[in-house]
Amino acid sequence: MAAPQKGDLSASERKILQIIAAGDVQEAAQLLDNNEVRVNCLDEYGMTPLMHAAYKGKADMCRLLLQHGADVNCNQHEYGYTALMFAGLSGKTDITSMMLDAGAETDLVNSVGRTAAQMAAFVGQHDCVTVINNFFSRARLEYYTRPQGLEREPKLPPRLAGPLHKIIMTTNLNPVKIVMLVKENPVLVDAAALEKCYQVMDLLCEQCVKQQDMNEVLAMKMHYISCVLQKCLAFLQKRDDKLDALVKSLLKGRDSDGFPQYQEKFIRDCIRKFPYCEATLLQQLVRSIAPVEIGNDPTAFSVLAQALTGQMAFVDADYCATCGDKGADKRCSLCKAVTYCSLTCQKLHWFTHKRMCRSLQEQDADLEKDTPRLKELKDDESDLVMETANFLQELCLRAEEKVAAAGGCPAELLACPSTSAEGPSCNQDGGRNNRGVLNDADDDDVERHG
């Protein structure tokens, strides 16, 4: 069968592009089932239906097209964009993950030499960047589920591959979150299973360092997860059957300010134990963390998370005080200062938060007392400014009347600068008006060269 040509679309193929934009999955499925549409057909710009669906953020449509054999790595687009690039531009992490799971290559570049991760970063889709940078192929892990060479049994039982891969793929490296992922999979809450898992993580860490293109970031992540799994194993061997004692240890705050001191020391210890001392990433982490006193910023977790996932340190979002998940939308009903992602996390954290909750309430009450007084001061200042402005405007008007009566300056000069409430309106040299805003011609120039 001949390869699809750009713009060579049948009526049904043009119709499915419209259906994708509308998001009608059932109608699209009917067209695909009737073989009326080539799943990898190209519009006049070289975009496939999968690219359209990814860019529009239609997850169900992307899933349908992939099930019908859509080529996730097609790069016939006029500027070399792939479906993964469009997924990153859309900002949809679920679609980005879907493309990666379908075999999307992360190293392909477009016509200006940018990868999918770089394109997503360019438009501010940092969550998608994190998903792409933290992708780890399931096939690489499943290699260890088969006996190699003279082995009689695999290093990793097949039943553990799925739960372990989920932990590897997580973009939230908070140790509490990783322990919670272990707890939610009963097959992992077993000493023998955890031992096999951390041994495989150590092998993957070694592989990342010794491969031709050394991947220090992935090696450090594998080592860190291995350390958390080893800590889970140690607590299981101490008869902590459900790992509840480990979670409490990681969350417990010190008496003075509630800072989780044990968690900070544990993460620092994980970094210190990284076995490849010559790694540049390790040296950078040590230089960033070593001078910082425990309890001060930046914490070891924030430094490690930014190094491994690329997450922005000052993103405008709330994080769960328990597990560190982004987008926490629930607050402590008493102090309103601490956020959580779920009621479960709030209950887990209450044993340590209750000691600090009252002091946080008092801080909030003091702030509320100060707020009305500050607002009154601002209102007074505003009234004073308005009175001064009105007085100056009246003086200017009187001066203009006197000059005009004397036959002085032309009226058009008096109009610039204006004393009207709308502010200056005349244009200055250099293509800008005197509010510092580009004229239309300048806007067009920015679009051409931006």
GROMACS .gro file of C-alpha atoms in nm:
model
  450
    1MET     CA    1   0.000   0.000   0.000
    2ALA     CA    2   0.139   0.340  -0.099
    3ALA     CA    3   0.248   0.577   0.176
    4PRO     CA    4  -0.002   0.857   0.251
    5GLN     CA    5   0.067   1.187   0.077
    6LYS     CA    6   0.012   1.530   0.228
    7GLY     CA    7  -0.334   1.663   0.152
    8ASP     CA    8  -0.445   1.340  -0.019
    9LEU     CA    9  -0.763   1.296   0.185
   10SER     CA   10  -1.090   1.127   0.100
   11ALA     CA   11  -1.423   1.274   0.209
   12SER     CA   12  -1.434   1.033   0.505
   13GLU     CA   13  -1.082   1.128   0.610
   14ARG     CA   14  -1.168   1.498   0.604
   15LYS     CA   15  -1.477   1.417   0.805
   16ILE     CA   16  -1.284   1.231   1.076
   17LEU     CA   17  -1.061   1.534   1.131
   18GLN     CA   18  -1.376   1.736   1.202
   19ILE     CA   19  -1.507   1.458   1.427
   20ILE     CA   20  -1.179   1.460   1.623
   21ALA     CA   21  -1.212   1.833   1.684
   22ALA     CA   22  -1.568   1.776   1.809
   23GLY     CA   23  -1.459   1.480   2.023
   24ASP     CA   24  -1.723   1.232   1.901
   25VAL     CA   25  -1.548   0.901   1.974
   26GLN     CA   26  -1.838   0.676   1.867
   27GLU     CA   27  -1.868   0.827   1.520
   28ALA     CA   28  -1.491   0.812   1.474
   29ALA     CA   29  -1.494   0.445   1.575
   30GLN     CA   30  -1.759   0.369   1.313
   31LEU     CA   31  -1.552   0.527   1.036
   32LEU     CA   32  -1.239   0.341   1.145
   33ASP     CA   33  -1.421   0.007   1.176
   34ASN     CA   34  -1.563   0.038   0.825
   35ASN     CA   35  -1.213   0.084   0.680
   36GLU     CA   36  -1.322   0.414   0.528
   37VAL     CA   37  -1.028   0.599   0.680
   38ARG     CA   38  -0.651   0.544   0.666
   39VAL     CA   39  -0.550   0.586   1.028
   40ASN     CA   40  -0.220   0.753   0.928
   41CYS     CA   41  -0.358   0.981   0.654
   42LEU     CA   42  -0.201   1.327   0.626
   43ASP     CA   43  -0.367   1.664   0.591
   44GLU     CA   44  -0.208   1.944   0.389
   45TYR     CA   45   0.028   2.025   0.678
   46GLY     CA   46   0.140   1.665   0.727
   47MET     CA   47  -0.064   1.611   1.044
   48THR     CA   48  -0.213   1.269   1.116
   49PRO     CA   49  -0.545   1.218   1.299
   50LEU     CA   50  -0.344   1.119   1.608
   51MET     CA   51  -0.156   1.450   1.601
   52HIS     CA   52  -0.487   1.637   1.577
   53ALA     CA   53  -0.633   1.441   1.869
   54ALA     CA   54  -0.320   1.493   2.083
   55TYR     CA   55  -0.309   1.867   2.016
   56LYS     CA   56  -0.682   1.903   2.091
   57GLY     CA   57  -0.636   1.716   2.419
   58LYS     CA   58  -0.880   1.436   2.329
   59ALA     CA   59  -0.754   1.142   2.537
   60ASP     CA   60  -1.030   0.896   2.439
   61MET     CA   61  -0.979   0.977   2.072
   62CYS     CA   62  -0.603   0.920   2.104
   63ARG     CA   63  -0.667   0.583   2.269
   64LEU     CA   64  -0.903   0.483   1.987
   65LEU     CA   65  -0.657   0.580   1.714
   66LEU     CA   66  -0.371   0.394   1.884
   67GLN     CA   67  -0.590   0.084   1.909
   68HIS     CA   68  -0.639   0.104   1.532
   69GLY     CA   69  -0.265   0.118   1.467
   70ALA     CA   70  -0.186   0.490   1.452
   71ASP     CA   71   0.187   0.559   1.406
   72VAL     CA   72   0.296   0.743   1.719
   73ASN     CA   73   0.634   0.837   1.565
   74CYS     CA   74   0.512   0.969   1.230
   75ASN     CA   75   0.707   1.287   1.154
   76GLN     CA   76   0.572   1.395   0.816
   77HIS     CA   77   0.459   1.727   0.963
   78GLU     CA   78   0.590   2.025   0.768
   79TYR     CA   79   0.793   2.137   1.071
   80GLY     CA   80   0.882   1.788   1.194
   81TYR     CA   81   0.641   1.779   1.489
   82THR     CA   82   0.542   1.439   1.630
   83ALA     CA   83   0.234   1.328   1.824
   84LEU     CA   84   0.438   1.343   2.147
   85MET     CA   85   0.529   1.706   2.077
   86PHE     CA   86   0.162   1.793   2.023
   87ALA     CA   87   0.071   1.609   2.345
   88GLY     CA   88   0.330   1.813   2.535
   89LEU     CA   89   0.204   2.138   2.382
   90SER     CA   90  -0.153   2.051   2.487
   91GLY     CA   91  -0.046   2.025   2.850
   92LYS     CA   92  -0.227   1.694   2.901
   93THR     CA   93  -0.009   1.462   3.109
   94ASP     CA   94  -0.238   1.162   3.052
   95ILE     CA   95  -0.205   1.195   2.674
   96THR     CA   96   0.170   1.248   2.706
   97SER     CA   97   0.196   0.926   2.908
   98MET     CA   98  -0.023   0.747   2.654
   99MET     CA   99   0.210   0.844   2.368
  100LEU     CA  100   0.513   0.728   2.565
  101ASP     CA  101   0.350   0.396   2.653
  102ALA     CA  102   0.271   0.348   2.283
  103GLY     CA  103   0.641   0.375   2.198
  104ALA     CA  104   0.688   0.745   2.124
  105GLU     CA  105   1.055   0.835   2.086
  106THR     CA  106   1.165   1.117   2.314
  107ASP     CA  107   1.478   1.210   2.117
  108LEU     CA  108   1.315   1.308   1.786
  109VAL     CA  109   1.360   1.677   1.702
  110ASN     CA  110   1.154   1.920   1.494
  111SER     CA  111   1.276   2.156   1.223
  112VAL     CA  112   1.435   2.391   1.478
  113GLY     CA  113   1.611   2.109   1.664
  114ARG     CA  114   1.386   2.089   1.970
  115THR     CA  115   1.268   1.767   2.135
  116ALA     CA  116   0.918   1.710   2.274
  117ALA     CA  117   1.036   1.793   2.628
  118GLN     CA  118   1.200   2.116   2.511
  119MET     CA  119   0.887   2.220   2.321
  120ALA     CA  120   0.668   2.157   2.625
  121ALA     CA  121   0.908   2.354   2.846
  122PHE     CA  122   0.908   2.641   2.594
  123VAL     CA  123   0.531   2.689   2.637
  124GLY     CA  124   0.538   2.637   3.015
  125GLN     CA  125   0.391   2.285   3.030
  126HIS     CA  126   0.629   2.172   3.304
  127ASP     CA  127   0.415   1.878   3.416
  128CYS     CA  128   0.444   1.727   3.069
  129VAL     CA  129   0.819   1.789   3.073
  130THR     CA  130   0.841   1.597   3.399
  131VAL     CA  131   0.641   1.305   3.254
  132ILE     CA  132   0.866   1.287   2.946
  133ASN     CA  133   1.191   1.318   3.140
  134ASN     CA  134   1.085   1.050   3.389
  135PHE     CA  135   0.963   0.798   3.135
  136PHE     CA  136   1.102   0.449   3.177
  137SER     CA  137   1.006   0.177   2.931
  138ARG     CA  138   0.819  -0.120   3.077
  139ALA     CA  139   1.021  -0.342   2.840
  140ARG     CA  140   1.346  -0.246   3.017
  141LEU     CA  141   1.203  -0.367   3.346
  142GLU     CA  142   1.046  -0.681   3.201
  143TYR     CA  143   1.392  -0.791   3.085
  144TYR     CA  144   1.454  -0.892   3.447
  145THR     CA  145   1.132  -1.099   3.460
  146ARG     CA  146   1.292  -1.360   3.229
  147PRO     CA  147   1.581  -1.590   3.329
  148GLN     CA  148   1.906  -1.477   3.168
  149GLY     CA  149   2.196  -1.708   3.083
  150LEU     CA  150   2.231  -1.985   3.339
  151GLU     CA  151   1.969  -1.842   3.575
  152ARG     CA  152   1.699  -2.086   3.683
  153GLU     CA  153   1.459  -1.814   3.786
  154PRO     CA  154   1.429  -1.446   3.694
  155LYS     CA  155   1.567  -1.171   3.914
  156LEU     CA  156   1.218  -1.016   3.930
  157PRO     CA  157   0.898  -1.224   3.951
  158PRO     CA  158   0.659  -1.113   3.671
  159ARG     CA  159   0.384  -1.028   3.922
  160LEU     CA  160   0.607  -0.754   4.069
  161ALA     CA  161   0.684  -0.583   3.737
  162GLY     CA  162   0.361  -0.379   3.720
  163PRO     CA  163   0.366  -0.237   4.075
  164LEU     CA  164   0.740  -0.165   4.056
  165HIS     CA  165   0.705   0.008   3.718
  166LYS     CA  166   0.434   0.232   3.865
  167ILE     CA  167   0.676   0.341   4.138
  168ILE     CA  168   0.953   0.404   3.885
  169MET     CA  169   0.721   0.618   3.672
  170THR     CA  170   0.600   0.838   3.958
  171THR     CA  171   0.699   1.202   3.931
  172ASN     CA  172   0.639   1.261   4.303
  173LEU     CA  173   0.954   1.147   4.483
  174ASN     CA  174   0.832   1.227   4.833
  175PRO     CA  175   0.933   0.920   5.041
  176VAL     CA  176   0.589   0.912   5.203
  177LYS     CA  177   0.428   0.888   4.858
  178ILE     CA  178   0.657   0.599   4.758
  179VAL     CA  179   0.579   0.413   5.081
  180MET     CA  180   0.207   0.468   5.016
  181LEU     CA  181   0.250   0.320   4.666
  182VAL     CA  182   0.413   0.016   4.826
  183LYS     CA  183   0.130  -0.013   5.078
  184GLU     CA  184  -0.144  -0.005   4.814
  185ASN     CA  185   0.006  -0.312   4.640
  186PRO     CA  186  -0.019  -0.613   4.876
  187VAL     CA  187   0.228  -0.810   4.661
  188LEU     CA  188   0.497  -0.555   4.754
  189VAL     CA  189   0.431  -0.561   5.129
  190ASP     CA  190   0.647  -0.868   5.164
  191ALA     CA  191   1.010  -0.895   5.269
  192ALA     CA  192   1.113  -1.130   4.986
  193ALA     CA  193   0.938  -0.916   4.723
  194LEU     CA  194   1.097  -0.593   4.848
  195GLU     CA  195   1.439  -0.754   4.849
  196LYS     CA  196   1.407  -0.858   4.484
  197CYS     CA  197   1.272  -0.515   4.388
  198TYR     CA  198   1.553  -0.314   4.545
  199GLN     CA  199   1.815  -0.548   4.397
  200VAL     CA  200   1.670  -0.489   4.048
  201MET     CA  201   1.672  -0.112   4.114
  202ASP     CA  202   2.042  -0.135   4.203
  203LEU     CA  203   2.109  -0.322   3.877
  204LEU     CA  204   1.923  -0.053   3.680
  205CYS     CA  205   2.123   0.218   3.859
  206GLU     CA  206   2.447   0.045   3.759
  207GLN     CA  207   2.324   0.003   3.402
  208CYS     CA  208   2.241   0.375   3.373
  209VAL     CA  209   2.592   0.470   3.485
  210LYS     CA  210   2.784   0.218   3.275
  211GLN     CA  211   2.591   0.253   2.948
  212GLN     CA  212   2.750   0.442   2.659
  213ASP     CA  213   2.547   0.759   2.720
  214MET     CA  214   2.561   0.776   3.099
  215ASN     CA  215   2.227   0.885   3.248
  216GLU     CA  216   2.312   1.023   3.593
  217VAL     CA  217   1.962   1.154   3.657
  218LEU     CA  218   1.795   0.817   3.601
  219ALA     CA  219   2.072   0.642   3.796
  220MET     CA  220   2.015   0.867   4.097
  221LYS     CA  221   1.639   0.811   4.078
  222MET     CA  222   1.682   0.432   4.070
  223HIS     CA  223   1.921   0.451   4.365
  224TYR     CA  224   1.682   0.673   4.563
  225ILE     CA  225   1.385   0.439   4.506
  226SER     CA  226   1.607   0.146   4.605
  227CYS     CA  227   1.688   0.323   4.934
  228VAL     CA  228   1.318   0.379   5.009
  229LEU     CA  229   1.240   0.013   4.934
  230GLN     CA  230   1.526  -0.096   5.162
  231LYS     CA  231   1.384   0.124   5.439
  232CYS     CA  232   1.043  -0.042   5.388
  233LEU     CA  233   1.212  -0.382   5.414
  234ALA     CA  234   1.389  -0.283   5.736
  235PHE     CA  235   1.060  -0.175   5.897
  236LEU     CA  236   0.883  -0.490   5.779
  237GLN     CA  237   1.152  -0.698   5.945
  238LYS     CA  238   1.081  -0.504   6.266
  239ARG     CA  239   0.720  -0.637   6.251
  240ASP     CA  240   0.579  -0.314   6.108
  241ASP     CA  241   0.339  -0.525   5.900
  242LYS     CA  242   0.156  -0.235   5.732
  243LEU     CA  243   0.445   0.016   5.723
  244ASP     CA  244   0.241   0.257   5.936
  245ALA     CA  245   0.534   0.315   6.172
  246LEU     CA  246   0.756   0.413   5.878
  247VAL     CA  247   0.501   0.664   5.750
  248LYS     CA  248   0.473   0.821   6.096
  249SER     CA  249   0.849   0.840   6.129
  250LEU     CA  250   0.877   1.025   5.798
  251LEU     CA  251   0.596   1.267   5.888
  252LYS     CA  252   0.678   1.339   6.252
  253GLY     CA  253   0.774   1.703   6.299
  254ARG     CA  254   1.011   1.836   6.561
  255ASP     CA  255   0.861   2.017   6.859
  256SER     CA  256   0.995   2.363   6.781
  257ASP     CA  257   0.848   2.416   6.433
  258GLY     CA  258   0.701   2.088   6.308
  259PHE     CA  259   0.979   2.031   6.053
  260PRO     CA  260   1.004   1.657   5.953
  261GLN     CA  261   1.360   1.608   6.071
  262TYR     CA  262   1.374   1.228   6.022
  263GLN     CA  263   1.261   1.263   5.659
  264GLU     CA  264   1.527   1.525   5.588
  265LYS     CA  265   1.803   1.311   5.739
  266PHE     CA  266   1.681   1.004   5.548
  267ILE     CA  267   1.691   1.183   5.210
  268ARG     CA  268   2.037   1.324   5.282
  269ASP     CA  269   2.153   0.975   5.373
  270CYS     CA  270   2.012   0.836   5.045
  271ILE     CA  271   2.211   1.092   4.848
  272ARG     CA  272   2.527   1.025   5.050
  273LYS     CA  273   2.503   0.651   4.975
  274PHE     CA  274   2.503   0.697   4.596
  275PRO     CA  275   2.782   0.455   4.497
  276TYR     CA  276   2.933   0.655   4.209
  277CYS     CA  277   3.122   0.939   4.375
  278GLU     CA  278   3.258   1.078   4.045
  279ALA     CA  279   2.908   1.160   3.917
  280THR     CA  280   2.862   1.531   3.846
  281LEU     CA  281   2.501   1.523   3.966
  282LEU     CA  282   2.604   1.385   4.307
  283GLN     CA  283   2.863   1.660   4.351
  284GLN     CA  284   2.606   1.927   4.260
  285LEU     CA  285   2.355   1.785   4.509
  286VAL     CA  286   2.615   1.773   4.786
  287ARG     CA  287   2.724   2.133   4.720
  288SER     CA  288   2.361   2.249   4.733
  289ILE     CA  289   2.259   2.058   5.045
  290ALA     CA  290   2.569   2.030   5.268
  291PRO     CA  291   2.587   2.399   5.378
  292VAL     CA  292   2.216   2.410   5.468
  293GLU     CA  293   2.124   2.354   5.830
  294ILE     CA  294   1.847   2.098   5.881
  295GLY     CA  295   1.517   2.284   5.891
  296ASN     CA  296   1.622   2.565   5.658
  297ASP     CA  297   1.556   2.607   5.287
  298PRO     CA  298   1.630   2.454   5.048
  299THR     CA  299   1.540   2.114   5.188
  300ALA     CA  300   1.711   1.800   5.062
  301PHE     CA  301   1.383   1.688   4.906
  302SER     CA  302   1.331   2.010   4.709
  303VAL     CA  303   1.687   2.000   4.573
  304LEU     CA  304   1.661   1.631   4.481
  305ALA     CA  305   1.316   1.668   4.322
  306GLN     CA  306   1.425   1.959   4.104
  307ALA     CA  307   1.737   1.772   3.994
  308LEU     CA  308   1.554   1.449   3.906
  309THR     CA  309   1.219   1.568   3.773
  310GLY     CA  310   1.287   1.926   3.669
  311GLN     CA  311   0.990   2.046   3.876
  312MET     CA  312   0.994   2.420   3.929
  313ALA     CA  313   1.070   2.525   4.285
  314PHE     CA  314   0.837   2.826   4.282
  315VAL     CA  315   0.537   2.695   4.092
  316ASP     CA  316   0.213   2.860   4.201
  317ALA     CA  317   0.049   2.544   4.337
  318ASP     CA  318  -0.029   2.384   4.672
  319TYR     CA  319   0.137   2.058   4.770
  320CYS     CA  320  -0.004   1.799   5.007
  321ALA     CA  321   0.168   1.824   5.346
  322THR     CA  322   0.157   1.445   5.378
  323CYS     CA  323   0.245   1.287   5.043
  324GLY     CA  324   0.365   1.589   4.844
  325ASP     CA  325   0.114   1.553   4.559
  326LYS     CA  326   0.068   1.872   4.357
  327GLY     CA  327  -0.268   2.048   4.340
  328ALA     CA  328  -0.383   1.980   4.697
  329ASP     CA  329  -0.718   2.158   4.739
  330LYS     CA  330  -0.819   2.073   5.097
  331ARG     CA  331  -0.711   2.269   5.403
  332CYS     CA  332  -0.703   2.207   5.775
  333SER     CA  333  -1.039   2.342   5.895
  334LEU     CA  334  -0.882   2.495   6.206
  335CYS     CA  335  -0.565   2.675   6.099
  336LYS     CA  336  -0.633   2.700   5.723
  337ALA     CA  337  -0.254   2.699   5.675
  338VAL     CA  338  -0.182   2.338   5.577
  339THR     CA  339  -0.309   2.174   5.256
  340TYR     CA  340  -0.390   1.811   5.179
  341CYS     CA  341  -0.490   1.614   4.872
  342SER     CA  342  -0.736   1.387   5.055
  343LEU     CA  343  -0.897   1.313   5.388
  344THR     CA  344  -0.670   1.009   5.422
  345CYS     CA  345  -0.360   1.228   5.407
  346GLN     CA  346  -0.507   1.471   5.660
  347LYS     CA  347  -0.573   1.187   5.905
  348LEU     CA  348  -0.220   1.053   5.859
  349HIS     CA  349  -0.070   1.395   5.931
  350TRP     CA  350  -0.292   1.495   6.224
  351PHE     CA  351  -0.082   1.319   6.490
  352THR     CA  352   0.203   1.565   6.429
  353HIS     CA  353   0.012   1.865   6.293
  354LYS     CA  354  -0.211   1.896   6.601
  355ARG     CA  355   0.087   2.020   6.805
  356MET     CA  356   0.141   2.313   6.566
  357CYS     CA  357  -0.219   2.379   6.467
  358ARG     CA  358  -0.302   2.612   6.757
  359SER     CA  359   0.002   2.835   6.700
  360LEU     CA  360  -0.085   2.854   6.329
  361GLN     CA  361  -0.441   2.955   6.424
  362GLU     CA  362  -0.305   3.234   6.644
  363GLN     CA  363  -0.084   3.359   6.361
  364ASP     CA  364  -0.386   3.363   6.131
  365ALA     CA  365  -0.594   3.550   6.391
  366ASP     CA  366  -0.321   3.813   6.434
  367LEU     CA  367  -0.309   3.860   6.059
  368GLU     CA  368  -0.686   3.910   6.042
  369LYS     CA  369  -0.667   4.174   6.317
  370ASP     CA  370  -0.404   4.366   6.124
  371THR     CA  371  -0.582   4.345   5.788
  372PRO     CA  372  -0.868   4.598   5.851
  373ARG     CA  373  -0.622   4.857   5.989
  374LEU     CA  374  -0.400   4.818   5.684
  375LYS     CA  375  -0.703   4.852   5.457
  376GLU     CA  376  -0.809   5.174   5.630
  377LEU     CA  377  -0.462   5.318   5.583
  378LYS     CA  378  -0.476   5.232   5.214
  379ASP     CA  379  -0.817   5.397   5.180
  380ASP     CA  380  -0.688   5.713   5.350
  381GLU     CA  381  -0.386   5.719   5.123
  382SER     CA  382  -0.610   5.672   4.822
  383ASP     CA  383  -0.832   5.965   4.924
  384LEU     CA  384  -0.525   6.186   4.972
  385VAL     CA  385  -0.390   6.094   4.630
  386MET     CA  386  -0.726   6.170   4.466
  387GLU     CA  387  -0.751   6.510   4.639
  388THR     CA  388  -0.398   6.600   4.528
  389ALA     CA  389  -0.465   6.487   4.171
  390ASN     CA  390  -0.787   6.689   4.150
  391PHE     CA  391  -0.612   6.998   4.287
  392LEU     CA  392  -0.326   6.967   4.035
  393GLN     CA  393  -0.571   6.910   3.750
  394GLU     CA  394  -0.761   7.225   3.847
  395LEU     CA  395  -0.435   7.425   3.849
  396CYS     CA  396  -0.345   7.290   3.504
  397LEU     CA  397  -0.685   7.381   3.362
  398ARG     CA  398  -0.654   7.736   3.497
  399ALA     CA  399  -0.308   7.766   3.343
  400GLU     CA  400  -0.436   7.641   3.006
  401GLU     CA  401  -0.720   7.894   3.013
  402LYS     CA  402  -0.478   8.180   3.084
  403VAL     CA  403  -0.239   8.074   2.805
  404ALA     CA  404  -0.524   8.034   2.556
  405ALA     CA  405  -0.670   8.373   2.652
  406ALA     CA  406  -0.329   8.533   2.594
  407GLY     CA  407  -0.305   8.376   2.245
  408GLY     CA  408  -0.004   8.170   2.344
  409CYS     CA  409   0.064   7.803   2.273
  410PRO     CA  410  -0.139   7.625   2.005
  411ALA     CA  411  -0.417   7.400   2.132
  412GLU     CA  412  -0.255   7.082   1.990
  413LEU     CA  413   0.051   7.134   2.210
  414LEU     CA  414  -0.164   7.181   2.514
  415ALA     CA  415  -0.316   6.840   2.443
  416CYS     CA  416   0.017   6.662   2.510
  417PRO     CA  417   0.058   6.568   2.786
  418SER     CA  418  -0.311   6.552   2.871
  419THR     CA  419  -0.457   6.607   3.213
  420SER     CA  420  -0.755   6.382   3.142
  421ALA     CA  421  -0.828   6.074   3.349
  422GLU     CA  422  -0.739   5.847   3.053
  423GLY     CA  423  -0.377   5.957   3.063
  424PRO     CA  424  -0.141   6.040   2.774
  425SER     CA  425  -0.263   5.959   2.426
  426CYS     CA  426  -0.017   6.115   2.180
  427ASN     CA  427   0.242   5.897   2.000
  428GLN     CA  428   0.616   5.936   2.048
  429ASP     CA  429   0.899   5.859   1.809
  430GLY     CA  430   1.022   5.502   1.780
  431GLY     CA  431   0.687   5.339   1.705
  432ARG     CA  432   0.555   5.350   2.063
  433ASN     CA  433   0.286   5.558   2.223
  434ASN     CA  434   0.379   5.729   2.549
  435ARG     CA  435   0.226   5.451   2.757
  436GLY     CA  436   0.514   5.228   2.644
  437VAL     CA  437   0.287   5.000   2.439
  438LEU     CA  438   0.388   4.877   2.096
  439ASN     CA  439   0.186   5.001   1.800
  440ASP     CA  440   0.023   4.752   1.561
  441ALA     CA  441   0.321   4.760   1.325
  442ASP     CA  442   0.553   4.666   1.610
  443ASP     CA  443   0.323   4.380   1.714
  444ASP     CA  444   0.345   4.236   1.364
  445ASP     CA  445   0.723   4.265   1.374
  446VAL     CA  446   0.739   4.076   1.703
  447GLU     CA  447   0.524   3.797   1.559
  448ARG     CA  448   0.756   3.765   1.259
  449HIS     CA  449   1.077   3.752   1.460
  450GLY     CA  450   0.959   3.621   1.800
   0.00000   0.00000   0.00000
